[in-house]
PDB file of C-alpha atoms in Angstrom:
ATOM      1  CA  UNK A   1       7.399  22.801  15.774  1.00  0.00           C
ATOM      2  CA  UNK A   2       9.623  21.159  13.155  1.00  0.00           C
ATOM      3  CA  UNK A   3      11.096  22.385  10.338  1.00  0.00           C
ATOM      4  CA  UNK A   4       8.888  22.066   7.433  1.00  0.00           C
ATOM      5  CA  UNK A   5      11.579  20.061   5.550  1.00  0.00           C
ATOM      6  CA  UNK A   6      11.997  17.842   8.916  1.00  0.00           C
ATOM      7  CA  UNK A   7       9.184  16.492   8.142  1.00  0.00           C
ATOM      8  CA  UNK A   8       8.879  16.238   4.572  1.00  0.00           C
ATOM      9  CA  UNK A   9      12.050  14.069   5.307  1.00  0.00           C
ATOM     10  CA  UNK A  10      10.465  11.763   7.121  1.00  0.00           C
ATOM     11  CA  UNK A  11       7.564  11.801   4.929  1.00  0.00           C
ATOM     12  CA  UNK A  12       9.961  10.380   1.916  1.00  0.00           C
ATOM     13  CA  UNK A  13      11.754   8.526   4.291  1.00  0.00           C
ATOM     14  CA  UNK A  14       8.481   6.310   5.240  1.00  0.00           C
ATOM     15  CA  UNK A  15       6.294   6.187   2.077  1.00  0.00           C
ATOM     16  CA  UNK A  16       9.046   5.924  -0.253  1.00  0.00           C
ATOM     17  CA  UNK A  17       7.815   8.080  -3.699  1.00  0.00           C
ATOM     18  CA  UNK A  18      10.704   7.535  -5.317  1.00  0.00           C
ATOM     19  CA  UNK A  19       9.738   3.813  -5.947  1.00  0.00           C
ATOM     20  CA  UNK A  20       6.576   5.280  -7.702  1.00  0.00           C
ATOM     21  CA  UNK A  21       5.547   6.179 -11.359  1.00  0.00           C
ATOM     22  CA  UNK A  22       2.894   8.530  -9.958  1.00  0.00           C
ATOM     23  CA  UNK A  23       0.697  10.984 -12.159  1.00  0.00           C
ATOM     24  CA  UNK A  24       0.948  13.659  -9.482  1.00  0.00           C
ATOM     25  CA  UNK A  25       4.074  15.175  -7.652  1.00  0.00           C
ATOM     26  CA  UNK A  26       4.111  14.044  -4.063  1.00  0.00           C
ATOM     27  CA  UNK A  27       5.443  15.726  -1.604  1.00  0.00           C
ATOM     28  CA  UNK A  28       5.625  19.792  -1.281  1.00  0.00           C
ATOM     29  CA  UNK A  29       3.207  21.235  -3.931  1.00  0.00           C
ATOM     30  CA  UNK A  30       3.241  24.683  -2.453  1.00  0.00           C
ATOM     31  CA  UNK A  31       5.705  26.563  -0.278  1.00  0.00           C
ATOM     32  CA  UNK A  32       4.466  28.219   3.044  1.00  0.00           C
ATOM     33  CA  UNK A  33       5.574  28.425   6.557  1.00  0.00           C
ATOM     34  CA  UNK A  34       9.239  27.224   6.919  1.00  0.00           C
ATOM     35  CA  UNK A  35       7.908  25.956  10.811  1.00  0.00           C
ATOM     36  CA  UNK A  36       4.603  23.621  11.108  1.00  0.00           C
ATOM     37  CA  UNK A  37       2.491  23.320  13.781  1.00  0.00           C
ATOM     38  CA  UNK A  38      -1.041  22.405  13.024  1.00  0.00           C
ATOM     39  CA  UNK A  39      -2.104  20.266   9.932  1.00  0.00           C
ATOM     40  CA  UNK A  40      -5.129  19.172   8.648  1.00  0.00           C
ATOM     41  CA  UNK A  41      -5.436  16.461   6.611  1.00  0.00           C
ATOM     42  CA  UNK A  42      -7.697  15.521   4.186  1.00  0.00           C
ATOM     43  CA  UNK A  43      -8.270  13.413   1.172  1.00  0.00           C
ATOM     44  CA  UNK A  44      -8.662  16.149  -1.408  1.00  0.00           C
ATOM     45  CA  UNK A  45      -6.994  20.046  -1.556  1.00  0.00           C
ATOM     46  CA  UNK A  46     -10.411  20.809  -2.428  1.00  0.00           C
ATOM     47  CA  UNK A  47     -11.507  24.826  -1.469  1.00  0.00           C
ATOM     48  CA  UNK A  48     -13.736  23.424   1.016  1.00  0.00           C
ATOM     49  CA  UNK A  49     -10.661  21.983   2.639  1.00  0.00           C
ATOM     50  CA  UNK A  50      -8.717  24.671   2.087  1.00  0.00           C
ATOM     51  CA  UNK A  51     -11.353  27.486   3.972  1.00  0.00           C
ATOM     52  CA  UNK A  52     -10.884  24.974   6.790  1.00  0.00           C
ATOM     53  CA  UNK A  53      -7.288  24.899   6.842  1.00  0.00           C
ATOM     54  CA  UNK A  54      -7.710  29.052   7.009  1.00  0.00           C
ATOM     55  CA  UNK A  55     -10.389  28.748   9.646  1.00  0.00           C
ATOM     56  CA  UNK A  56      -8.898  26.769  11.642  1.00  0.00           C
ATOM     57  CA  UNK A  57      -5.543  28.614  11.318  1.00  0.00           C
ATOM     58  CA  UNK A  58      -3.274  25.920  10.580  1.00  0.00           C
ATOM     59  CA  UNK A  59      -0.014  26.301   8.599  1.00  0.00           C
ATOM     60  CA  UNK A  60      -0.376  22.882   6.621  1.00  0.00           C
ATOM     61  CA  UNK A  61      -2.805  20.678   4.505  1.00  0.00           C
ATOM     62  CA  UNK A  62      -1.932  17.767   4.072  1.00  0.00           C
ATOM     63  CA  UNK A  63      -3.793  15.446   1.359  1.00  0.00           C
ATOM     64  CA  UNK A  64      -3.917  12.266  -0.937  1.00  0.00           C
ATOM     65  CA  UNK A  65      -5.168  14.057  -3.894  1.00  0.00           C
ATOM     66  CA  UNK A  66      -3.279  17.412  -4.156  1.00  0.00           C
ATOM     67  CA  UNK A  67      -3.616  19.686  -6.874  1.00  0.00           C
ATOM     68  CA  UNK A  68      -1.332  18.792  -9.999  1.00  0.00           C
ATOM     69  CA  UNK A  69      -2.022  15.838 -12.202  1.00  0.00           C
ATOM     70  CA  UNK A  70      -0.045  15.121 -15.487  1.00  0.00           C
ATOM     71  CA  UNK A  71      -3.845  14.408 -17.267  1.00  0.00           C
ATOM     72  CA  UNK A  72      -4.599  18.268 -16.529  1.00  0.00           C
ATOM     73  CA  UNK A  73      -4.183  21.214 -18.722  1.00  0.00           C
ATOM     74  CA  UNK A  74      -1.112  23.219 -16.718  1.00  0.00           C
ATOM     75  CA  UNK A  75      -2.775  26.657 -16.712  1.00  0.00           C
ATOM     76  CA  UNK A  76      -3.637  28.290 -13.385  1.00  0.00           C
ATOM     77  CA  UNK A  77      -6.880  29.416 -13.707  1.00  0.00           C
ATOM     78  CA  UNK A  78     -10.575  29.497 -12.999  1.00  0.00           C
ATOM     79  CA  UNK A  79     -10.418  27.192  -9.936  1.00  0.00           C
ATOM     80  CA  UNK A  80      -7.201  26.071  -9.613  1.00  0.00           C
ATOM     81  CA  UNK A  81      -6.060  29.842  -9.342  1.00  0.00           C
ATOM     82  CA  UNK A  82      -8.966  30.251  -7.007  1.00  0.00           C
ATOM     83  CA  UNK A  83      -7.357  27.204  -4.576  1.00  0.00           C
ATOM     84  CA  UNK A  84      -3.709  28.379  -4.819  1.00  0.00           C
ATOM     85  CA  UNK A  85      -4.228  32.144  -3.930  1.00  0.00           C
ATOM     86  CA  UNK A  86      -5.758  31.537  -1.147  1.00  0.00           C
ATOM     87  CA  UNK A  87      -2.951  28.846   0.021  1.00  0.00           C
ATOM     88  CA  UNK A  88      -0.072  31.620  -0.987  1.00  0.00           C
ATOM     89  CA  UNK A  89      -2.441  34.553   0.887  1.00  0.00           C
ATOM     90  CA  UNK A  90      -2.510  32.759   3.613  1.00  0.00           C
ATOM     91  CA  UNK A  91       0.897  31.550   3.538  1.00  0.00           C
ATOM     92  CA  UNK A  92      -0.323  27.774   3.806  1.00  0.00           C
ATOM     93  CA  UNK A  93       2.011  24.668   2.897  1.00  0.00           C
ATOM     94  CA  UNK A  94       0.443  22.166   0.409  1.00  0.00           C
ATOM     95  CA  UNK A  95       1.778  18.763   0.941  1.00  0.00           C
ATOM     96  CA  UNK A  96       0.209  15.630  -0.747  1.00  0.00           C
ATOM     97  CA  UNK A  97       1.133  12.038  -1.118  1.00  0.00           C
ATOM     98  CA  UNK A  98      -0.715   9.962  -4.044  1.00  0.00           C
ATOM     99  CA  UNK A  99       0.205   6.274  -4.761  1.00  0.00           C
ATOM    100  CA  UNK A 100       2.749   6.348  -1.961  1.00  0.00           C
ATOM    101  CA  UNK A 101      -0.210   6.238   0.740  1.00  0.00           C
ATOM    102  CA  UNK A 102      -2.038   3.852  -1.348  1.00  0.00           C
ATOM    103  CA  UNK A 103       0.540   1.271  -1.142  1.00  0.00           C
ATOM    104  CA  UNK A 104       3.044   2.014   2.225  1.00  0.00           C
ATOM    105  CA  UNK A 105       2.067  -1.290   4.144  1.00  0.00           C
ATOM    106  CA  UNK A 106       0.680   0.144   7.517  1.00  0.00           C
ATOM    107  CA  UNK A 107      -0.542   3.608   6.918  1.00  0.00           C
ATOM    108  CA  UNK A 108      -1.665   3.084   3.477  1.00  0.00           C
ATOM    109  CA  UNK A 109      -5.289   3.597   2.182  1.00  0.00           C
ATOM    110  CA  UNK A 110      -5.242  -0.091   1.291  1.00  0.00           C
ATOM    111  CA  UNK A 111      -4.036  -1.843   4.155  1.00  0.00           C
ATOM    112  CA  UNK A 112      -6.186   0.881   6.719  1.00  0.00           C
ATOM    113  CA  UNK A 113      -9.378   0.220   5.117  1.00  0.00           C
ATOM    114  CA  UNK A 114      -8.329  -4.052   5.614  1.00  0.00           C
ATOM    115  CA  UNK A 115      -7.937  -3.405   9.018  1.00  0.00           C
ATOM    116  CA  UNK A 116     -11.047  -1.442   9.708  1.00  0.00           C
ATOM    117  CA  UNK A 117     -13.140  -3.904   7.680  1.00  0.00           C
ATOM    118  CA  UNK A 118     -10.654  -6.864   9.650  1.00  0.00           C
ATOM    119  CA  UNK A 119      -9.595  -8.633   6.430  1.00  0.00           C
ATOM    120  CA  UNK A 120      -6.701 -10.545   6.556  1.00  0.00           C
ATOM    121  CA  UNK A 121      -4.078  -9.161   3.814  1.00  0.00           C
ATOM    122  CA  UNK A 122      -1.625 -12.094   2.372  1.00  0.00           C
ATOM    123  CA  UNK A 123       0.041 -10.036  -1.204  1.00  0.00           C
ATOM    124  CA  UNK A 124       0.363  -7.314  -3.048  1.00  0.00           C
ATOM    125  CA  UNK A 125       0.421  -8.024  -6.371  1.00  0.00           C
ATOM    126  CA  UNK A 126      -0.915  -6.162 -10.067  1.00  0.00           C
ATOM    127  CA  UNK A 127       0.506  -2.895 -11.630  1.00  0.00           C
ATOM    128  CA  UNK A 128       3.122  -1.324  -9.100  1.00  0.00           C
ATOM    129  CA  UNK A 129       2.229  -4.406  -6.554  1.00  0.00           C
ATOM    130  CA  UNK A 130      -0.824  -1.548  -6.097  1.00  0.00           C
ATOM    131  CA  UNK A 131      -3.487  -4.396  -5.028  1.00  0.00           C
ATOM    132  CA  UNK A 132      -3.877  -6.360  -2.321  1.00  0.00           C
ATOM    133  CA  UNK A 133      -5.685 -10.294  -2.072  1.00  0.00           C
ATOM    134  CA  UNK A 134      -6.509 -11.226   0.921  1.00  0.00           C
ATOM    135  CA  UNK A 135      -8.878 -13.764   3.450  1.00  0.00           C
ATOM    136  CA  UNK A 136     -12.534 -12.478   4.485  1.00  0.00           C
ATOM    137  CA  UNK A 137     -13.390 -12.983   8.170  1.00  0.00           C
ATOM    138  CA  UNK A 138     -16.175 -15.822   8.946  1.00  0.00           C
ATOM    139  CA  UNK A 139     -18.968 -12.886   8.801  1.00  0.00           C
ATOM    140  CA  UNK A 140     -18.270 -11.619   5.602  1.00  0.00           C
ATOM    141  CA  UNK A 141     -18.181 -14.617   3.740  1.00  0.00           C
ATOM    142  CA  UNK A 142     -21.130 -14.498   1.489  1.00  0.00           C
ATOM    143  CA  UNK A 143     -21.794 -11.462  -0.815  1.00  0.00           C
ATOM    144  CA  UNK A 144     -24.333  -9.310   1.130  1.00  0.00           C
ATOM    145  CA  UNK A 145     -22.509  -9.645   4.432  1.00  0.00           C
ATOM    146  CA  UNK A 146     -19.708  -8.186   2.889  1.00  0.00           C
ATOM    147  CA  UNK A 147     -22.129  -5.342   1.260  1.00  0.00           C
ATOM    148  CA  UNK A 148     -23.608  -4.911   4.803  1.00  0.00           C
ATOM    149  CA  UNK A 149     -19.945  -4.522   6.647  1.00  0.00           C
ATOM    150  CA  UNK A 150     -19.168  -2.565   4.194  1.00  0.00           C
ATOM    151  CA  UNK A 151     -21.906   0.123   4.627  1.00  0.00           C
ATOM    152  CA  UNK A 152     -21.548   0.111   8.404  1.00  0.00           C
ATOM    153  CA  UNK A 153     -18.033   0.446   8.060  1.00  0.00           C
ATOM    154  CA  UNK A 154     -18.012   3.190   5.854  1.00  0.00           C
ATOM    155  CA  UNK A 155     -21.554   4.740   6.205  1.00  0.00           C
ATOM    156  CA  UNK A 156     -22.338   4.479   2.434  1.00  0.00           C
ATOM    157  CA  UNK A 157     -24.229   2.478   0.196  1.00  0.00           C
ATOM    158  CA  UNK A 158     -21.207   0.527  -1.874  1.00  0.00           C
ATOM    159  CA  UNK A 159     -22.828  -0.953  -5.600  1.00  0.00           C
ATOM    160  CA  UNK A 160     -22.944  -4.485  -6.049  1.00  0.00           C
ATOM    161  CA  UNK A 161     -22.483  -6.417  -8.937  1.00  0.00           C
ATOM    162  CA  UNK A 162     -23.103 -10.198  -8.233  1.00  0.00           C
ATOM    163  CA  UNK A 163     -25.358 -12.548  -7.042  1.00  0.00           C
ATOM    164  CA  UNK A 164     -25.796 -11.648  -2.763  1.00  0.00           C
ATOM    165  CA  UNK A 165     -25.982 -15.424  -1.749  1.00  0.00           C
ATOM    166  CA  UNK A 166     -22.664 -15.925  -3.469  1.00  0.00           C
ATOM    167  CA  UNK A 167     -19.794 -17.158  -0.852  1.00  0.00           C
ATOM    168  CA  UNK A 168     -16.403 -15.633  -0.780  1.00  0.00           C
ATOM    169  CA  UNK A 169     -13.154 -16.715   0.615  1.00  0.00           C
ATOM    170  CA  UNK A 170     -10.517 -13.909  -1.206  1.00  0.00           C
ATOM    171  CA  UNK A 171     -11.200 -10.651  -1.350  1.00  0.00           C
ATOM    172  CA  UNK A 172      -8.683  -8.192  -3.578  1.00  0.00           C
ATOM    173  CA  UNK A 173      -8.711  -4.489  -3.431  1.00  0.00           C
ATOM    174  CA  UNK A 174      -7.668  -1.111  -4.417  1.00  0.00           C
ATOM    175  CA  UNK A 175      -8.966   2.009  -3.234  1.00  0.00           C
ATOM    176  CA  UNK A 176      -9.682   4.696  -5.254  1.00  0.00           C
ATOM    177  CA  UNK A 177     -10.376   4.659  -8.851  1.00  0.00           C
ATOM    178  CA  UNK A 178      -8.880   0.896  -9.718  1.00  0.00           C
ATOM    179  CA  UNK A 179     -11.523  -0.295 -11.353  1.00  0.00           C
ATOM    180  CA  UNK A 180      -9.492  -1.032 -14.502  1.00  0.00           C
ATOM    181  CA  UNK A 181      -7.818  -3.870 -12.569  1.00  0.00           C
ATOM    182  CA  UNK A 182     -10.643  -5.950 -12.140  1.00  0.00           C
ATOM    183  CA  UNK A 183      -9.102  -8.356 -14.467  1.00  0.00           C
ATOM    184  CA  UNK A 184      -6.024  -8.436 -13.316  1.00  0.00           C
ATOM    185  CA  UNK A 185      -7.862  -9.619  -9.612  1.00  0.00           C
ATOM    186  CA  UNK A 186     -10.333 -12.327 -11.694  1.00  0.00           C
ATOM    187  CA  UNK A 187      -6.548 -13.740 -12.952  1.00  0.00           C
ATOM    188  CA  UNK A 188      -5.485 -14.134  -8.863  1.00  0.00           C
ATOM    189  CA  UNK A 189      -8.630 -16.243  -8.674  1.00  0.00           C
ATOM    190  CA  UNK A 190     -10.234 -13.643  -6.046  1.00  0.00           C
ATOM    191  CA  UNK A 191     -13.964 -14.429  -5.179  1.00  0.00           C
ATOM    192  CA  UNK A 192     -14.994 -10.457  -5.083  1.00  0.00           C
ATOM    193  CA  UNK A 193     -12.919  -7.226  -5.975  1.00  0.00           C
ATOM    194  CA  UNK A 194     -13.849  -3.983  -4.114  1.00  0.00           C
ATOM    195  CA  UNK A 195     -12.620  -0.746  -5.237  1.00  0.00           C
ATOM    196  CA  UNK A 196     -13.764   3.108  -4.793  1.00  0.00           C
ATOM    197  CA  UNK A 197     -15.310   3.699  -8.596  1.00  0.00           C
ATOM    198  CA  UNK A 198     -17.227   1.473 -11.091  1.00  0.00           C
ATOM    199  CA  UNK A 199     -17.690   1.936 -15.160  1.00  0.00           C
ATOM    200  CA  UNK A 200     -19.868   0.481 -17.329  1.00  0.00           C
ATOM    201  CA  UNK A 201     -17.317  -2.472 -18.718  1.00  0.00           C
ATOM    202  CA  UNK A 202     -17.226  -3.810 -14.793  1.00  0.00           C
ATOM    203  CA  UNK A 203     -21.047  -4.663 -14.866  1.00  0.00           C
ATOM    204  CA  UNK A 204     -20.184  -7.523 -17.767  1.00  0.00           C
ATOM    205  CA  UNK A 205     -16.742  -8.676 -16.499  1.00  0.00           C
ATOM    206  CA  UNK A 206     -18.482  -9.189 -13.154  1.00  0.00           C
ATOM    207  CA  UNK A 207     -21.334 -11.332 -14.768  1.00  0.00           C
ATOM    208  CA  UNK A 208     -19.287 -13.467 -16.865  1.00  0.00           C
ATOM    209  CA  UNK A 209     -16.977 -14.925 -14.906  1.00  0.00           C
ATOM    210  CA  UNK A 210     -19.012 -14.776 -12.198  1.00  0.00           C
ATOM    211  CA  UNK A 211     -16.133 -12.576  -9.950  1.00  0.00           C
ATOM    212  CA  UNK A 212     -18.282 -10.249  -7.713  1.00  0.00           C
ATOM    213  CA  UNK A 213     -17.342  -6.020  -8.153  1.00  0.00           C
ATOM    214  CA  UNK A 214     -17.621  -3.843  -5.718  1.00  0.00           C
ATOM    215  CA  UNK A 215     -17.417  -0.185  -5.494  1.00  0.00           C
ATOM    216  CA  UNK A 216     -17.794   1.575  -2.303  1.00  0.00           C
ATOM    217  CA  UNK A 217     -16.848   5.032  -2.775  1.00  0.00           C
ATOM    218  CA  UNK A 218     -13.664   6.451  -3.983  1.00  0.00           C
ATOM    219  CA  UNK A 219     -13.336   9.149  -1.196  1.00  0.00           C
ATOM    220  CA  UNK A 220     -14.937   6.974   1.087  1.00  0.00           C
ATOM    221  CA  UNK A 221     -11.946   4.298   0.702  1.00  0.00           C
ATOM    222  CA  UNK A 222      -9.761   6.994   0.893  1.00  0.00           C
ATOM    223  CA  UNK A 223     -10.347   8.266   3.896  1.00  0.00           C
ATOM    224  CA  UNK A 224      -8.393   6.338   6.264  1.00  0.00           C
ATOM    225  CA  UNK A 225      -4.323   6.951   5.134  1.00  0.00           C
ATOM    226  CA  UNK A 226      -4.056  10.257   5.358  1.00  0.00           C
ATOM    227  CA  UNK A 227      -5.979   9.891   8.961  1.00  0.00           C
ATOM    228  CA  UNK A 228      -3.097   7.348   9.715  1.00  0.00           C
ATOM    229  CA  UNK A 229      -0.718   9.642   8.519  1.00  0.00           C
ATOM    230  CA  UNK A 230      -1.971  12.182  10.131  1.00  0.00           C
ATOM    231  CA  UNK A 231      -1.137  10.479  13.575  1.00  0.00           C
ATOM    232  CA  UNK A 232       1.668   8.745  12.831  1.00  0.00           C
ATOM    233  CA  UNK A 233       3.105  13.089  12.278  1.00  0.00           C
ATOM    234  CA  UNK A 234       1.273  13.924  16.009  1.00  0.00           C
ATOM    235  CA  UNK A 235       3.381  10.845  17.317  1.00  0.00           C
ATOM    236  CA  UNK A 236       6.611  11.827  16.127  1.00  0.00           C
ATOM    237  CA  UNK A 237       6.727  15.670  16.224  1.00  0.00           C
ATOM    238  CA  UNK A 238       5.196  18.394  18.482  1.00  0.00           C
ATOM    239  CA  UNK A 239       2.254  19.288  15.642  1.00  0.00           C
ATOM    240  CA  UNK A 240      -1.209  19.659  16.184  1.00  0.00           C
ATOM    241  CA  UNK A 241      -3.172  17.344  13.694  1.00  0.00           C
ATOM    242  CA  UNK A 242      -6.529  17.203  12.396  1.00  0.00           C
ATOM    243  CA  UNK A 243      -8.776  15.663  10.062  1.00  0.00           C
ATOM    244  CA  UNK A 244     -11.393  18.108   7.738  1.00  0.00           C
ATOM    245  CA  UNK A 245     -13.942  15.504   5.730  1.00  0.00           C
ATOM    246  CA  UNK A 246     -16.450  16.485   3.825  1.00  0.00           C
ATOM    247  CA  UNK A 247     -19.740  14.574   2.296  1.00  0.00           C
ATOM    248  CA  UNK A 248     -18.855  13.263  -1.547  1.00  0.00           C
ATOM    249  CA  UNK A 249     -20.945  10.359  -3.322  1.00  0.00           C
ATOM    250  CA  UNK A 250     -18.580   9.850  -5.350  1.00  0.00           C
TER     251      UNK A 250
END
């Protein structure tokens, strides 16, 4: 059982947060046990994830999206309140890591969901070197074989804006809610950008310069870091690790 800080430094040590400008603290976001032993992970400190975290009797949850965002009013009420009491009752250490486990090179949301969807990452480029461009493998190299590797990959539906016959080489990415750097992927001359969410402006950018958009889920491209994170804490301390998901569309 290590030390709760033990960890958190090697946390720091291995995603790096200070080389972020993040809208959300990472690291410790509420105090509980000093030791750790069991963690769940999971992408969101949602209640649902916290109940589990109580069920299951662990000490820790660990998350990509915690509970603090700069956008958000700063009052602790109605259901924030709801999700922190029953972290302090129960004594329960809140530990999330936001743009850090987008970006670390190996563990990160972006490079785990390359690997289980086997493209083949060349940069990181874009706002905080936060996207990746990258080669497609031979049987994703039209439009709707990507859609269709996509969906097995990640059991979900992904929207598709583009014409399904349309070949790709380079693929660029960011997971989560990037949609707002579609341009900045049409300028590295990618054939298709994927990210988690779409808005309306997406639809015409994709049509007139003919760069295919997709969004496959925000959770659902979000689920893989904090898995790898997850193990990569079983593999270096003596903690029990496990990994709560839950069914969002979104």
């Amino acid at each position: 059982m290590p030390p709760r800080q033990t960890l958190l430094n090697w946390c720091d040590q291995t995603l790096q947060p200070q080389l972020f400008k993040d809208g959300a603290p990472n690291g410790l976001q509420i105090e509980g046990n000093d030791q750790i032993r069991h963690i769940i992970t999971a992408v969101t400190a949602s209640q649902a994830a916290i109940n589990h975290t109580i069920t299951q009797g662990a000490d820790t949850l660990l998350v990509h999206h915690g509970l603090f965002w700069r956008s958000e009013p700063t009052a602790i009420i109605g259901w924030k309140k709801q999700r922190i009491a029953a972290l302090l009752a129960h004594n329960i250490n809140l530990i999330g890591y936001h743009l850090p486990l987008d970006a670390h090179p190996t563990l990160g949301n972006n490079a785990q969901l390359a690997a289980k969807l086997n493209w083949q990452p060349e940069n990181t480029f874009g706002e905080q070197n936060l996207l990746n461009i990258g080669t497609l493998p031979e049987n994703q190299r039209t439009l709707a074989q990507l859609a269709q590797a996509i969906e097995q990959t990640l059991g979900r539906t992904p929207t598709i804006i583009g014409n399904p016959k349309q070949p790709l080489t380079r693929i660029a990415w960011c997971t989560g809610g990037a949609q707002w750097y579609f341009q900045a992927a049409i300028d590295a001359n990618a054939d298709v950008y994927l990210t988690g969410e779409i808005s309306e402006a997406q639809y015409h950018l994709a049509n007139e310069t003919d760069t295919a958009f997709i969004a496959a889920g925000h959770h659902a491209t979000e689920r893989y870091g904090i898995q790898a994170l997850g193990k990569a804490l079983a593999q270096q301390f003596d903690v029990k690790v496990q990994f709560f998901d839950e069914h969002n569309p979104a």
